[in-house]
CSV table of C-alpha atoms in Angstrom, one decimal:
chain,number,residue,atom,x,y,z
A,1,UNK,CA,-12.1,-46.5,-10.3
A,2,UNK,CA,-9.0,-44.5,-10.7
A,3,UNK,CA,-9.0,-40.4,-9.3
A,4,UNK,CA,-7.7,-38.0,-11.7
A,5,UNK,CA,-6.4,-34.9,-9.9
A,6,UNK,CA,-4.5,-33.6,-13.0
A,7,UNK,CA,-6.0,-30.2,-14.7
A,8,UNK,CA,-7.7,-30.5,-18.0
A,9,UNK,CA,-5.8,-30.3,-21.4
A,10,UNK,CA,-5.4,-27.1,-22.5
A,11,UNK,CA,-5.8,-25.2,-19.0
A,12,UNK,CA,-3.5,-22.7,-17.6
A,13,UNK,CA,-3.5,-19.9,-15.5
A,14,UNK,CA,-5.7,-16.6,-16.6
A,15,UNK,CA,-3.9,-13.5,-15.9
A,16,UNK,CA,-6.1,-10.3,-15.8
A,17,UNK,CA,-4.9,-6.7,-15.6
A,18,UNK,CA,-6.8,-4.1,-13.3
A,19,UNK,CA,-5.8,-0.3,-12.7
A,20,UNK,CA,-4.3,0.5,-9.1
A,21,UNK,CA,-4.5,4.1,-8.6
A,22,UNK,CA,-1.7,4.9,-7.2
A,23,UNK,CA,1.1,7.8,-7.3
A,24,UNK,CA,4.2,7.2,-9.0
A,25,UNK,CA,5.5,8.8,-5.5
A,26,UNK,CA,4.1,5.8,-3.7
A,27,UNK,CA,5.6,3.2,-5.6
A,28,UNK,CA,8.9,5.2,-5.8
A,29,UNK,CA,9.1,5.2,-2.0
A,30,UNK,CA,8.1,1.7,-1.4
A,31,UNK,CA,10.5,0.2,-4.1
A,32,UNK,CA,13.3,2.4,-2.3
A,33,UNK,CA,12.5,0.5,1.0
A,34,UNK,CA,12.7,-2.7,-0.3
A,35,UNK,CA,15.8,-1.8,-2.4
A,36,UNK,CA,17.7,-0.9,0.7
A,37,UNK,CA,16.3,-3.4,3.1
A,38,UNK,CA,17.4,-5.6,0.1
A,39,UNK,CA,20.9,-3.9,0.9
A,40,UNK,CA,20.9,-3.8,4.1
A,41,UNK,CA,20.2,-7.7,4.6
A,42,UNK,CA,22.8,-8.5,1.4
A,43,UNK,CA,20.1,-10.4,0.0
A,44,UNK,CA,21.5,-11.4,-3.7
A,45,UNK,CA,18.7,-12.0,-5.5
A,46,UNK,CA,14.9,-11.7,-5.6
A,47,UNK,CA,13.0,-13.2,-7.9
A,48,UNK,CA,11.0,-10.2,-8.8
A,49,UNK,CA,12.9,-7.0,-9.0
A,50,UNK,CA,11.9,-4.1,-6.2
A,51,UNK,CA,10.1,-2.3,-8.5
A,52,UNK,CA,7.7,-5.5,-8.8
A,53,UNK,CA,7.3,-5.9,-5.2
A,54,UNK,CA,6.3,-3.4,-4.3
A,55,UNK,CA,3.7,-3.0,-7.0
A,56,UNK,CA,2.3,-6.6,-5.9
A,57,UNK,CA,2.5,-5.8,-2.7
A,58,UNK,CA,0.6,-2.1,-2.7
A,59,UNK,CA,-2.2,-4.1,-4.7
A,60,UNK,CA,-2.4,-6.4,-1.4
A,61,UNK,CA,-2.9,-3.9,0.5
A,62,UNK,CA,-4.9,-1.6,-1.5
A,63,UNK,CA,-7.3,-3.8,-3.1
A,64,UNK,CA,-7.4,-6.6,-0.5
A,65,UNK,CA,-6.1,-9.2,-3.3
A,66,UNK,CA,-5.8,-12.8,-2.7
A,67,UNK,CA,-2.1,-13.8,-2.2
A,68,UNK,CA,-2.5,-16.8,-4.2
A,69,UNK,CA,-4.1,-15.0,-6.6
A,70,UNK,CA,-1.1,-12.1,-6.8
A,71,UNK,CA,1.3,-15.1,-6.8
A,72,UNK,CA,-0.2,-17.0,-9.7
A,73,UNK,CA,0.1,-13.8,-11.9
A,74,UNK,CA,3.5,-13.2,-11.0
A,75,UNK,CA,5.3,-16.6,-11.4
A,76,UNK,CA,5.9,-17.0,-7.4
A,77,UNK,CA,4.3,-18.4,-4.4
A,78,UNK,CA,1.5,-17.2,-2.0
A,79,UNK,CA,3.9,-17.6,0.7
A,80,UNK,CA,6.6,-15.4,-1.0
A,81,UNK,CA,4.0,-12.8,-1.4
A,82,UNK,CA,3.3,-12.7,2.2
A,83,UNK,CA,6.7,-12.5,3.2
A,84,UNK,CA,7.1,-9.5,1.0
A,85,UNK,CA,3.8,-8.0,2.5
A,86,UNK,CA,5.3,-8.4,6.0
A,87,UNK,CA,8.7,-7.0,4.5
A,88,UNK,CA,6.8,-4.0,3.0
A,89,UNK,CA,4.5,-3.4,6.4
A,90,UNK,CA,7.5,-3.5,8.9
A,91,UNK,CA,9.5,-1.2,6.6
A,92,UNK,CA,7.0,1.4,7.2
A,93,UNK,CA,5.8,0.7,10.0
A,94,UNK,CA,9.7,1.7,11.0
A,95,UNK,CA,9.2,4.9,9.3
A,96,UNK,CA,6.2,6.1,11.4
A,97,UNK,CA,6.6,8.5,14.0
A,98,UNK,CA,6.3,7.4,18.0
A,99,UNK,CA,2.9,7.5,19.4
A,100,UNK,CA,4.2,10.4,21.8
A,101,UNK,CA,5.8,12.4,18.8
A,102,UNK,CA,2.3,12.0,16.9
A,103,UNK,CA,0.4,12.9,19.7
A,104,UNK,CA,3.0,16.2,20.6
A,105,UNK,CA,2.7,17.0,17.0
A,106,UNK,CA,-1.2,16.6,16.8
A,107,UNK,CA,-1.1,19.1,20.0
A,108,UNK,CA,1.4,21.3,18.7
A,109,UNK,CA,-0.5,22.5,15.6
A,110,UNK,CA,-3.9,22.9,17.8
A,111,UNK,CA,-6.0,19.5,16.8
A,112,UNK,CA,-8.8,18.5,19.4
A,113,UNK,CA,-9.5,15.1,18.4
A,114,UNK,CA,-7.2,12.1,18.1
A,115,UNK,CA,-8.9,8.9,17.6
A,116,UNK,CA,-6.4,5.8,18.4
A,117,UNK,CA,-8.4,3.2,18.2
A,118,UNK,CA,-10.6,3.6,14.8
A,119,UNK,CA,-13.8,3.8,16.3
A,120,UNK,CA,-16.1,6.3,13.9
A,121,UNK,CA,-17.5,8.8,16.5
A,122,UNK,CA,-20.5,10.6,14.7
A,123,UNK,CA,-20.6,13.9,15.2
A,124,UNK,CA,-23.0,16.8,14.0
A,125,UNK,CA,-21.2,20.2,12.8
A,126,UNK,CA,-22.3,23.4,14.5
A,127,UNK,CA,-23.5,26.2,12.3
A,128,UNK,CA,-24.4,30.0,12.9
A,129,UNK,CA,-24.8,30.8,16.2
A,130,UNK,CA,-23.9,27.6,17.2
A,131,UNK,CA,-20.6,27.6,16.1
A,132,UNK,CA,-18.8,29.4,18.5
A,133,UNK,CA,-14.8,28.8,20.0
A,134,UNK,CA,-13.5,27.5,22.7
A,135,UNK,CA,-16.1,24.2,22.1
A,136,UNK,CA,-13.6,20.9,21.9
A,137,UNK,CA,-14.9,17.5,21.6
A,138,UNK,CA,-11.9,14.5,21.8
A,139,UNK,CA,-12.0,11.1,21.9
A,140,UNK,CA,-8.6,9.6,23.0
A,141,UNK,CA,-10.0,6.0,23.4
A,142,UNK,CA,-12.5,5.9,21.0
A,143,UNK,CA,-15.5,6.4,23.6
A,144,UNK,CA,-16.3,10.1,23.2
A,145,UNK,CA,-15.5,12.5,25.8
């Protein structure tokens, strides 16, 4: 008995469009750091423009798409795809503020709580007489005060 591993006749890859909501801004920013990373490294080619990238990318990260799946579409490997995610993720990483800067800024304009960690603290909102100054609740490591 012989294995066949080859696709049916007449099978090929199903592309399907989806909306990503996201600003014109957004994409405009993230292109511009892969354009100049692009630059910066003297990379000469890409085989998707920055523009494209960037959009493939965002949906990655926005809508938790399956690399293979983002690669299929766009004519280019899964592992491509997650060398431009980490691309995409250092270049803005790079562009966030220190933790100390945050933190002085957080201060600065008079915040009280600063979760680092994630953890969802639940909280109940004072009302009326309840809700008086000078009452701070912070959670710098995520395990309430």
């Amino acid at each position: 008995m012989r294995k066949n591993t080859s696709p049916a006749e007449g099978t090929e890859d199903l592309v399907y469009q989806c909306r990503l909501p996201l600003s014109s801004a957004t994409l405009d920013l993230v292109s511009g750091l892969v354009r100049g990373h692009l630059k910066k490294i003297r990379s000469r080619w890409r085989k998707l423009p920055p523009g494209r990238i960037a959009l493939i990318v965002l949906a990655v990260l926005r809508h938790d798409q399956r690399l293979s799946d983002m690669a299929g579409g766009n004519g280019v490997s899964a592992s491509t795809v997650r060398r431009w995610l980490l691309e995409v993720i250092e270049l803005l990483s790079a562009r966030a503020p220190r933790l100390d800067r945050a933190l002085k800024e957080i201060a600065r304009k008079g915040g009280v709580v600063v979760l680092l960690d994630g953890t969802l603290v639940r909280t109940r909102r004072r009302t009326g007489d309840e809700n008086r100054q000078g009452v701070q609740v912070g959670a710098v490591d995520g395990h309430g005060p």
